[in-house]
Short mmCIF file of C-alpha atoms and ligand atoms in Angstrom, two decimals:
data_model
loop_
_atom_site.label_atom_id
_atom_site.label_comp_id
_atom_site.label_asym_id
_atom_site.label_seq_id
_atom_site.Cartn_x
_atom_site.Cartn_y
_atom_site.Cartn_z
CA MET A 198 133.18 -117.93 70.99
CA GLY A 199 132.19 -121.38 69.73
CA LYS A 200 130.21 -124.60 69.79
CA VAL A 201 130.96 -127.82 71.67
CA LEU A 202 129.32 -131.13 70.83
CA ILE A 203 129.28 -133.33 73.94
CA ILE A 204 128.75 -137.03 73.26
CA GLY A 205 127.25 -138.91 76.23
CA ALA A 206 124.76 -137.82 78.88
CA GLY A 207 126.01 -139.82 81.87
CA ALA A 208 127.65 -138.73 85.12
CA VAL A 209 130.77 -137.10 83.64
CA ALA A 210 128.99 -135.54 80.65
CA SER A 211 126.48 -134.02 83.03
CA VAL A 212 129.17 -132.16 85.00
CA ALA A 213 131.02 -131.10 81.83
CA ALA A 214 127.81 -129.78 80.26
CA HIS A 215 126.93 -127.79 83.41
CA LYS A 216 130.46 -126.36 83.48
CA CYS A 217 130.45 -125.47 79.75
CA CYS A 218 127.24 -123.54 80.37
CA GLN A 219 128.85 -121.70 83.31
CA ASN A 220 131.69 -120.82 80.92
CA SER A 221 129.46 -119.20 78.28
CA ASP A 222 132.17 -116.80 77.09
CA VAL A 223 133.96 -119.80 75.63
CA PHE A 224 131.06 -122.17 74.95
CA ASP A 225 128.24 -120.10 73.53
CA GLU A 226 126.59 -123.21 72.04
CA VAL A 227 126.42 -126.62 73.70
CA VAL A 228 124.98 -129.65 71.89
CA ILE A 229 124.38 -132.72 74.07
CA ALA A 230 124.11 -135.89 71.98
CA SER A 231 123.79 -139.41 73.35
CA ARG A 232 122.24 -142.80 72.77
CA THR A 233 119.15 -141.99 74.87
CA LEU A 234 117.65 -138.65 73.83
CA SER A 235 115.51 -138.34 76.98
CA LYS A 236 118.70 -138.25 79.12
CA CYS A 237 120.05 -135.37 76.98
CA ASP A 238 116.78 -133.48 77.41
CA ALA A 239 116.79 -134.11 81.18
CA LEU A 240 120.36 -132.80 81.37
CA LYS A 241 119.41 -129.69 79.39
CA LYS A 242 116.58 -129.06 81.85
CA SER A 243 118.83 -129.58 84.87
CA ILE A 244 121.32 -127.02 83.51
CA GLU A 245 118.57 -124.49 82.78
CA ASP A 246 117.15 -125.00 86.31
CA LYS A 247 120.50 -124.68 88.09
CA ASN A 248 121.92 -121.97 85.88
CA PRO A 249 119.02 -119.91 84.45
CA GLU A 250 121.39 -117.07 83.63
CA THR A 251 123.53 -119.10 81.24
CA LYS A 252 124.15 -117.43 77.89
CA SER A 253 125.02 -120.77 76.29
CA LYS A 254 122.41 -122.06 73.85
CA ILE A 255 121.72 -125.73 74.64
CA THR A 256 120.36 -128.22 72.12
CA THR A 257 120.13 -132.03 72.17
CA ALA A 258 120.40 -134.85 69.65
CA GLN A 259 120.23 -138.64 69.53
CA ILE A 260 123.35 -140.50 68.37
CA ASP A 261 124.74 -144.03 68.37
CA ALA A 262 128.44 -143.34 68.73
CA ASN A 263 129.34 -146.80 67.42
CA ASP A 264 128.04 -145.70 64.01
CA VAL A 265 130.66 -143.66 62.14
CA ASP A 266 128.28 -142.62 59.34
CA ALA A 267 125.70 -141.32 61.83
CA LEU A 268 128.46 -139.45 63.69
CA VAL A 269 129.75 -137.86 60.48
CA LYS A 270 126.22 -136.76 59.62
CA LEU A 271 125.75 -135.20 63.07
CA LEU A 272 129.14 -133.43 62.91
CA GLU A 273 128.32 -132.12 59.43
CA ILE A 274 124.98 -130.75 60.61
CA GLU A 275 126.26 -129.24 63.88
CA LYS A 276 129.74 -128.17 62.73
CA PRO A 277 131.10 -127.95 66.30
CA ASP A 278 134.45 -126.31 67.04
CA VAL A 279 135.28 -129.22 69.32
CA CYS A 280 133.81 -132.68 69.94
CA LEU A 281 134.00 -133.70 73.62
CA HIS A 282 133.62 -137.47 73.86
CA LEU A 283 132.17 -138.42 77.26
CA ALA A 284 130.41 -141.65 76.29
CA LEU A 285 132.42 -144.85 76.87
CA PRO A 286 136.01 -145.83 75.95
CA TYR A 287 134.59 -148.39 73.48
CA GLN A 288 133.61 -145.47 71.23
CA ASP A 289 136.99 -143.69 71.14
CA LEU A 290 137.95 -144.96 67.70
CA THR A 291 134.61 -144.49 65.95
CA ILE A 292 134.35 -140.91 67.23
CA MET A 293 137.97 -140.17 66.29
CA GLU A 294 137.32 -141.54 62.81
CA ALA A 295 134.28 -139.29 62.39
CA CYS A 296 136.27 -136.30 63.68
CA LEU A 297 139.02 -137.06 61.17
CA LYS A 298 136.50 -137.23 58.32
CA THR A 299 134.96 -133.89 59.29
CA GLN A 300 138.18 -132.22 60.55
CA THR A 301 136.64 -131.69 63.98
CA PRO A 302 138.99 -131.30 66.98
CA TYR A 303 138.51 -134.22 69.42
CA VAL A 304 138.82 -134.43 73.23
CA ASP A 305 138.23 -137.46 75.49
CA THR A 306 138.85 -138.66 79.08
CA ALA A 307 139.60 -142.38 78.77
CA ASN A 308 141.88 -144.42 76.53
CA PHE A 309 140.52 -146.98 74.13
CA GLU A 310 139.18 -150.30 75.34
CA SER A 311 137.35 -152.90 73.27
CA LEU A 312 134.22 -154.60 74.61
CA ASP A 313 135.69 -158.11 74.52
CA ASP A 314 139.13 -157.28 75.99
CA PRO A 315 139.41 -155.47 79.35
CA TYR A 316 142.86 -154.09 78.49
CA PHE A 317 142.79 -150.33 77.85
CA ASN A 318 145.63 -148.71 75.97
CA TYR A 319 146.53 -145.60 73.99
CA GLU A 320 148.25 -147.38 71.07
CA PRO A 321 145.23 -147.55 68.71
CA GLN A 322 144.61 -143.83 69.32
CA TRP A 323 148.28 -142.80 69.04
CA ALA A 324 148.36 -144.78 65.76
CA LEU A 325 146.03 -142.13 64.29
CA HIS A 326 148.58 -139.35 64.90
CA GLN A 327 149.74 -139.00 61.27
CA LYS A 328 146.15 -139.04 59.98
CA PHE A 329 145.27 -136.16 62.33
CA VAL A 330 148.42 -134.29 61.20
CA ASP A 331 147.45 -134.84 57.54
CA ARG A 332 143.94 -133.52 58.24
CA ASN A 333 145.39 -130.57 60.20
CA THR A 334 143.18 -131.54 63.16
CA MET A 335 143.92 -132.09 66.82
CA ALA A 336 143.00 -134.89 69.23
CA LEU A 337 143.55 -134.35 72.96
CA LEU A 338 143.48 -137.65 74.85
CA GLY A 339 142.67 -138.20 78.52
CA SER A 340 141.45 -134.83 79.76
CA GLY A 341 139.69 -136.04 82.93
CA PHE A 342 141.32 -136.16 86.37
CA ASP A 343 143.24 -139.40 86.17
CA PRO A 344 144.14 -139.44 83.34
CA GLY A 345 144.03 -135.71 82.82
CA VAL A 346 144.88 -133.43 85.72
CA THR A 347 147.50 -135.96 86.91
CA GLY A 348 149.26 -135.54 83.53
CA VAL A 349 148.99 -131.75 83.81
CA PHE A 350 150.51 -132.01 87.32
CA VAL A 351 153.40 -134.00 85.78
CA ALA A 352 153.97 -131.33 83.12
CA TYR A 353 153.78 -128.63 85.81
CA ALA A 354 156.34 -130.42 88.02
CA MET A 355 158.67 -130.87 85.03
CA LYS A 356 158.33 -127.21 84.06
CA HIS A 357 158.61 -125.55 87.47
CA HIS A 358 160.07 -127.93 90.05
CA PHE A 359 162.53 -130.43 88.61
CA ASP A 360 165.45 -130.71 86.21
CA GLU A 361 164.89 -134.45 86.33
CA ILE A 362 161.95 -136.40 87.77
CA GLU A 363 162.99 -139.80 89.13
CA THR A 364 159.79 -141.24 90.61
CA ILE A 365 156.07 -140.47 90.43
CA ASP A 366 153.40 -141.93 92.70
CA ILE A 367 149.85 -141.05 91.74
CA LEU A 368 147.49 -141.39 94.71
CA ASP A 369 143.73 -141.48 94.17
CA CYS A 370 141.68 -141.44 97.35
CA ASN A 371 137.91 -141.42 97.41
CA ALA A 372 136.77 -141.14 101.02
CA GLY A 373 133.15 -140.64 100.00
CA ASP A 374 130.44 -142.69 101.70
CA HIS A 375 127.18 -143.30 99.79
CA GLY A 376 125.73 -145.65 102.42
CA TYR A 377 125.39 -148.67 100.07
CA PRO A 378 127.39 -151.81 100.93
CA PHE A 379 128.51 -151.96 97.28
CA ALA A 380 128.23 -149.47 94.42
CA THR A 381 130.68 -147.99 91.94
CA ASN A 382 131.24 -144.26 91.60
CA PHE A 383 131.36 -144.30 87.83
CA ASN A 384 130.26 -146.70 85.11
CA PRO A 385 130.30 -150.08 86.97
CA GLU A 386 131.39 -152.05 83.92
CA ILE A 387 134.44 -149.84 83.29
CA ASN A 388 135.21 -149.55 87.02
CA ILE A 389 135.07 -153.30 87.77
CA ARG A 390 137.07 -154.23 84.66
CA GLU A 391 139.75 -151.78 85.83
CA VAL A 392 139.89 -152.95 89.47
CA THR A 393 139.92 -156.70 88.74
CA ALA A 394 142.77 -156.42 86.21
CA ASP A 395 146.43 -157.22 87.07
CA GLY A 396 148.42 -154.39 88.65
CA GLU A 397 151.29 -152.93 86.65
CA TYR A 398 153.90 -150.22 87.21
CA TRP A 399 156.89 -148.71 85.44
CA GLU A 400 160.34 -149.45 86.83
CA ASN A 401 163.76 -148.92 85.27
CA GLY A 402 162.53 -148.84 81.70
CA ASP A 403 160.13 -151.77 81.91
CA TRP A 404 156.61 -152.73 83.02
CA LYS A 405 156.34 -154.89 86.16
CA LYS A 406 153.18 -156.89 86.84
CA THR A 407 151.40 -157.71 90.12
CA LYS A 408 148.30 -159.79 90.83
CA PRO A 409 145.08 -157.71 91.13
CA LEU A 410 145.29 -155.53 94.29
CA GLU A 411 148.30 -157.53 95.56
CA VAL A 412 150.29 -154.47 96.75
CA LYS A 413 148.68 -152.57 99.63
CA ARG A 414 149.95 -149.43 101.39
CA VAL A 415 148.46 -147.08 103.98
CA TYR A 416 148.67 -143.34 103.32
CA ASP A 417 147.73 -140.38 105.50
CA PHE A 418 145.87 -138.17 102.99
CA PRO A 419 145.71 -134.43 103.68
CA GLU A 420 142.18 -133.37 104.78
CA ILE A 421 141.06 -137.03 104.91
CA GLY A 422 143.35 -139.16 107.09
CA GLU A 423 144.72 -142.69 106.82
CA ARG A 424 143.33 -144.94 104.12
CA ASP A 425 144.28 -148.33 102.62
CA MET A 426 145.38 -147.98 99.02
CA TYR A 427 146.28 -150.57 96.39
CA LEU A 428 148.67 -150.54 93.43
CA MET A 429 146.82 -150.70 90.12
CA TYR A 430 147.59 -150.23 86.48
CA HIS A 431 146.06 -146.97 85.36
CA GLU A 432 145.73 -145.21 82.03
CA GLU A 433 148.05 -142.25 82.51
CA LEU A 434 151.02 -144.48 83.44
CA GLU A 435 151.31 -145.41 79.76
CA SER A 436 151.69 -141.85 78.48
CA ILE A 437 153.68 -140.60 81.49
CA ALA A 438 156.27 -143.39 81.09
CA LYS A 439 156.60 -142.30 77.45
CA ASN A 440 156.63 -138.54 78.04
CA VAL A 441 158.87 -138.16 81.12
CA PRO A 442 162.53 -138.74 80.15
CA ASN A 443 164.67 -141.10 82.31
CA LEU A 444 161.80 -141.84 84.68
CA LYS A 445 162.88 -144.58 87.11
CA CYS A 446 159.52 -145.48 88.62
CA ALA A 447 155.84 -144.58 88.12
CA ARG A 448 153.08 -146.17 90.18
CA PHE A 449 149.37 -145.61 90.71
CA PHE A 450 147.52 -146.31 93.96
CA MET A 451 143.77 -146.16 94.58
CA THR A 452 141.96 -146.43 97.92
CA PHE A 453 139.24 -149.01 98.47
CA GLY A 454 137.15 -149.60 101.57
CA GLU A 455 136.83 -153.05 103.14
CA SER A 456 133.15 -153.45 102.24
CA TYR A 457 133.78 -152.62 98.57
CA LEU A 458 136.58 -155.19 98.30
CA ARG A 459 134.70 -157.91 100.19
CA HIS A 460 131.76 -157.62 97.79
CA LEU A 461 133.95 -157.28 94.72
CA PHE A 462 135.90 -160.46 95.44
CA ALA A 463 132.73 -162.40 96.27
CA LEU A 464 131.20 -161.25 92.97
CA LYS A 465 134.40 -162.15 91.13
CA ASP A 466 134.58 -165.60 92.80
CA VAL A 467 131.05 -166.47 91.65
CA GLY A 468 131.72 -165.28 88.10
CA MET A 469 129.59 -162.11 88.15
CA THR A 470 132.43 -159.85 86.97
CA SER A 471 133.22 -162.00 83.90
CA ILE A 472 132.94 -160.46 80.44
CA GLU A 473 132.56 -163.90 78.78
CA PRO A 474 128.96 -164.27 77.51
CA ILE A 475 126.96 -167.13 79.06
CA GLU A 476 123.74 -168.83 77.99
CA PHE A 477 120.79 -167.89 80.24
CA GLN A 478 117.21 -168.96 79.51
CA GLY A 479 117.90 -169.20 75.79
CA GLN A 480 119.67 -165.84 75.67
CA LYS A 481 123.34 -164.84 75.73
CA ILE A 482 124.18 -162.47 78.56
CA VAL A 483 127.47 -160.98 79.78
CA PRO A 484 127.59 -161.41 83.61
CA LEU A 485 129.30 -158.03 84.17
CA GLN A 486 126.68 -156.24 82.07
CA PHE A 487 123.93 -157.99 84.06
CA LEU A 488 125.64 -156.95 87.31
CA LYS A 489 125.73 -153.35 86.05
CA ALA A 490 121.96 -153.52 85.56
CA VAL A 491 121.31 -154.51 89.20
CA LEU A 492 123.80 -152.11 90.84
CA PRO A 493 122.85 -148.53 91.79
CA ASP A 494 123.19 -146.16 88.85
CA PRO A 495 126.27 -144.00 89.64
CA SER A 496 124.33 -140.89 88.64
CA THR A 497 121.96 -141.51 91.59
CA LEU A 498 124.76 -141.63 94.20
CA GLY A 499 125.36 -137.90 94.33
CA SER A 500 122.52 -137.01 96.66
CA ARG A 501 123.67 -139.58 99.27
CA THR A 502 127.46 -139.25 99.14
CA LYS A 503 129.34 -137.47 101.91
CA GLY A 504 133.07 -136.92 102.33
CA LYS A 505 135.95 -135.90 100.10
CA THR A 506 138.27 -137.06 97.35
CA ASN A 507 141.99 -136.34 97.30
CA ILE A 508 143.89 -137.07 94.07
CA GLY A 509 147.47 -136.01 93.48
CA CYS A 510 151.04 -136.87 92.55
CA ILE A 511 154.16 -137.23 94.68
CA PHE A 512 157.39 -136.61 92.81
CA THR A 513 161.02 -137.21 93.73
CA GLY A 514 163.93 -136.01 91.60
CA LYS A 515 166.64 -133.41 91.23
CA LYS A 516 166.61 -129.62 91.05
CA ASP A 517 169.88 -127.68 90.71
CA GLY A 518 171.80 -130.83 91.65
CA LYS A 519 169.86 -131.36 94.90
CA SER A 520 167.31 -134.06 95.76
CA LYS A 521 163.75 -132.77 96.04
CA THR A 522 160.27 -134.09 96.84
CA TYR A 523 157.06 -132.42 95.79
CA TYR A 524 153.38 -133.31 96.29
CA ILE A 525 150.53 -131.63 94.42
CA TYR A 526 146.90 -132.59 94.93
CA ASN A 527 143.29 -131.51 94.79
CA VAL A 528 140.69 -132.10 97.48
CA CYS A 529 137.07 -132.12 96.30
CA ASP A 530 133.97 -132.35 98.48
CA HIS A 531 131.14 -134.65 97.39
CA GLU A 532 128.34 -132.60 98.93
CA SER A 533 129.44 -129.24 97.55
CA SER A 534 129.85 -130.81 94.07
CA PHE A 535 126.31 -132.11 94.35
CA ARG A 536 124.94 -128.74 95.45
CA GLU A 537 126.62 -127.04 92.49
CA VAL A 538 125.93 -129.38 89.56
CA GLY A 539 123.89 -132.31 90.95
CA SER A 540 126.76 -134.87 90.78
CA GLN A 541 129.22 -136.34 93.28
CA ALA A 542 132.94 -135.53 93.33
CA VAL A 543 134.14 -138.45 91.17
CA ALA A 544 132.11 -137.16 88.23
CA TYR A 545 132.91 -133.55 89.17
CA THR A 546 136.68 -134.11 89.20
CA THR A 547 136.41 -135.67 85.71
CA GLY A 548 133.85 -133.34 84.13
CA VAL A 549 135.58 -130.09 85.11
CA PRO A 550 138.92 -130.98 83.42
CA ALA A 551 137.00 -132.31 80.42
CA MET A 552 135.44 -128.86 80.05
CA ILE A 553 138.84 -127.19 80.57
CA GLY A 554 140.51 -129.45 77.97
CA ALA A 555 137.76 -128.60 75.47
CA SER A 556 138.20 -124.90 76.28
CA MET A 557 141.99 -125.12 75.71
CA VAL A 558 141.31 -126.61 72.27
CA MET A 559 138.40 -124.30 71.44
CA GLN A 560 140.45 -121.19 72.25
CA LYS A 561 143.51 -122.65 70.44
CA ILE A 562 145.59 -122.18 73.62
CA TRP A 563 146.59 -125.80 73.04
CA ASN A 564 146.79 -126.10 69.29
CA ARG A 565 148.80 -128.69 67.37
CA ALA A 566 147.75 -131.00 64.57
CA GLY A 567 148.03 -134.64 65.65
CA VAL A 568 147.12 -136.88 68.60
CA PHE A 569 148.43 -135.72 72.00
CA ASN A 570 148.15 -136.29 75.73
CA VAL A 571 147.70 -133.44 78.17
CA GLU A 572 151.33 -133.55 79.36
CA ASN A 573 152.46 -132.61 75.83
CA PHE A 574 151.26 -129.01 76.36
CA ASP A 575 152.08 -125.99 78.54
CA PRO A 576 150.39 -126.83 81.87
CA ASP A 577 150.12 -123.25 83.17
CA PRO A 578 146.87 -122.12 81.49
CA PHE A 579 145.18 -125.41 82.44
CA MET A 580 146.40 -125.06 86.06
CA GLU A 581 144.92 -121.55 86.26
CA GLU A 582 141.59 -122.83 84.97
CA LEU A 583 141.51 -125.60 87.60
CA ASN A 584 141.61 -122.94 90.31
CA ARG A 585 138.96 -120.91 88.54
CA TRP A 586 136.46 -123.69 87.81
CA GLY A 587 136.26 -125.53 91.12
CA LEU A 588 139.30 -127.81 91.42
CA PRO A 589 141.92 -125.75 93.28
CA TRP A 590 145.24 -127.50 93.87
CA LYS A 591 147.57 -127.50 96.87
CA GLU A 592 151.29 -128.20 97.21
CA SER A 593 153.56 -129.72 99.84
CA PHE A 594 157.37 -129.82 99.72
CA ASN A 595 157.79 -132.27 102.56
CA PRO A 596 155.22 -135.02 101.94
CA MET A 597 155.16 -138.47 103.48
CA LEU A 598 156.58 -140.79 100.78
CA VAL A 599 155.10 -144.16 99.82
CA GLU A 600 157.62 -146.93 100.56
P1 NDP B 248 128.08 -143.22 82.30
O1 NDP B 248 127.83 -144.69 82.13
O2 NDP B 248 127.45 -142.50 83.43
O3 NDP B 248 127.67 -142.46 80.96
C1 NDP B 248 128.00 -142.93 79.69
C2 NDP B 248 127.13 -142.22 78.69
O4 NDP B 248 127.53 -142.63 77.40
C3 NDP B 248 125.64 -142.54 78.84
O5 NDP B 248 124.90 -141.37 78.66
C4 NDP B 248 125.42 -143.53 77.70
O6 NDP B 248 124.14 -143.52 77.15
C5 NDP B 248 126.36 -142.97 76.66
N1 NDP B 248 126.67 -144.00 75.66
C6 NDP B 248 127.08 -145.27 75.87
N2 NDP B 248 127.21 -145.90 74.69
C7 NDP B 248 126.88 -145.01 73.73
C8 NDP B 248 126.79 -145.07 72.33
N3 NDP B 248 127.08 -146.19 71.65
N4 NDP B 248 126.41 -143.96 71.68
C9 NDP B 248 126.10 -142.80 72.34
N5 NDP B 248 126.15 -142.71 73.67
C10 NDP B 248 126.52 -143.79 74.35
O7 NDP B 248 129.68 -143.05 82.32
P2 NDP B 248 130.50 -141.91 83.04
O8 NDP B 248 129.88 -140.59 82.77
O9 NDP B 248 130.78 -142.34 84.43
O10 NDP B 248 131.90 -142.00 82.26
C11 NDP B 248 132.06 -141.37 81.00
C12 NDP B 248 133.50 -141.52 80.53
O11 NDP B 248 134.38 -140.91 81.45
C13 NDP B 248 133.95 -142.99 80.43
O12 NDP B 248 134.71 -143.13 79.27
C14 NDP B 248 134.84 -143.17 81.65
O13 NDP B 248 135.82 -144.17 81.45
C15 NDP B 248 135.46 -141.79 81.74
N6 NDP B 248 136.00 -141.46 83.07
C16 NDP B 248 137.23 -140.86 83.11
C17 NDP B 248 137.78 -140.51 84.32
C18 NDP B 248 139.06 -139.76 84.35
O14 NDP B 248 139.42 -139.24 85.42
N7 NDP B 248 139.81 -139.63 83.28
C19 NDP B 248 137.11 -140.82 85.60
C20 NDP B 248 135.78 -141.36 85.44
C21 NDP B 248 135.27 -141.69 84.20
P3 NDP B 248 122.90 -144.31 77.81
O15 NDP B 248 122.43 -143.38 78.86
O16 NDP B 248 121.94 -144.51 76.71
O17 NDP B 248 123.46 -145.60 78.38
#
């Protein structure tokens, strides 16, 4: 059917590229382009080893995604039907600009963040909406798991289960154990910036702030058991608060183990998570970037991680005048993800929906000029693809609520 250009060759890109090559009917050509060409070539080899039958033609290229001119050149040479950005959130705007210039449909998994400000937000990307309309091109933002599948779950609940949604709690549990006292499951810099930021949630038409990890709850997760979880600000809250009418409350909780938090706070207390550059032996270094260099590379965690993830949404609201609760979630197993594509479940749960988002755009099942989030589209075809490509979802109509 068509060609996808994947930018990035890290943990998430690796899963998405494997999945695109399993889905050869849609992606008959896959170009993997990233800053380090050798990583693209290694990924190509891994796909060919694991999936020798693939009909997708795989090629690789080197690209600095901060360089708009280089991106435009690459897009003009490759002429992909969709550009799937799986590098870092810092590159959202440069890649969107290059896609605008070349009228290439754009898909990503994380909203924009600048290197010197740890605050991610959709505004700079939404601001490009009219330009994408004028160029008759589409941008699909946040097609990972959270954001991504959580937004599709919201659209699905609105379409099939509620006349009015009143509250949404998004619960993200990773019960995986990699055996290290401290390591992050995806890019450490992005992960630590996210976790050490203030908490924030939507209540009665306004944003309420908390101190970092100030609000703790315990939840009994299906197929996992009881875990401590903490209220955090998370990307999809911004678009969900905008896209769900009359929403009274939207919160996001993520589980963290004791060892992870003990190390994180010690590192924070000694200044190792700071993004302010410091002078060290005549050189400027950013402590968080240095910390990233000494931590285990997330892409190496897969082979040692055991256990499951459970990510889902609990809704309350009204249907036919009656109060209703509804819980929808996916459980993903680290070891079976690793056996299938050589990555643990955190990358798997992001890479699979990234592939599905790109396939929705490639096949024009989701097709509107402008800049959109996943909850702006019909959720049903995406939900079917989740079941088909390894992230089946489950429902409960009587879930335990979070107080
Ligand atoms: P990794 O750090 O594993 O991979 C990032 C990749 O991007 C690397 O291959 C890196 O290249 C490449 N890259 C970085 N800078 C550039 C550049 N300037 N030009 C070209 N390539 C570049 O990250 P992950 O795979 O863990 O995460 C990828 C994205 O997915 C991130 O944006 C993250 O926020 C998002 N994410 C979204 C989730 C969701 O559910 N929505 C969940 C988890 C992650 P190099 O190898 O040379 O460093």
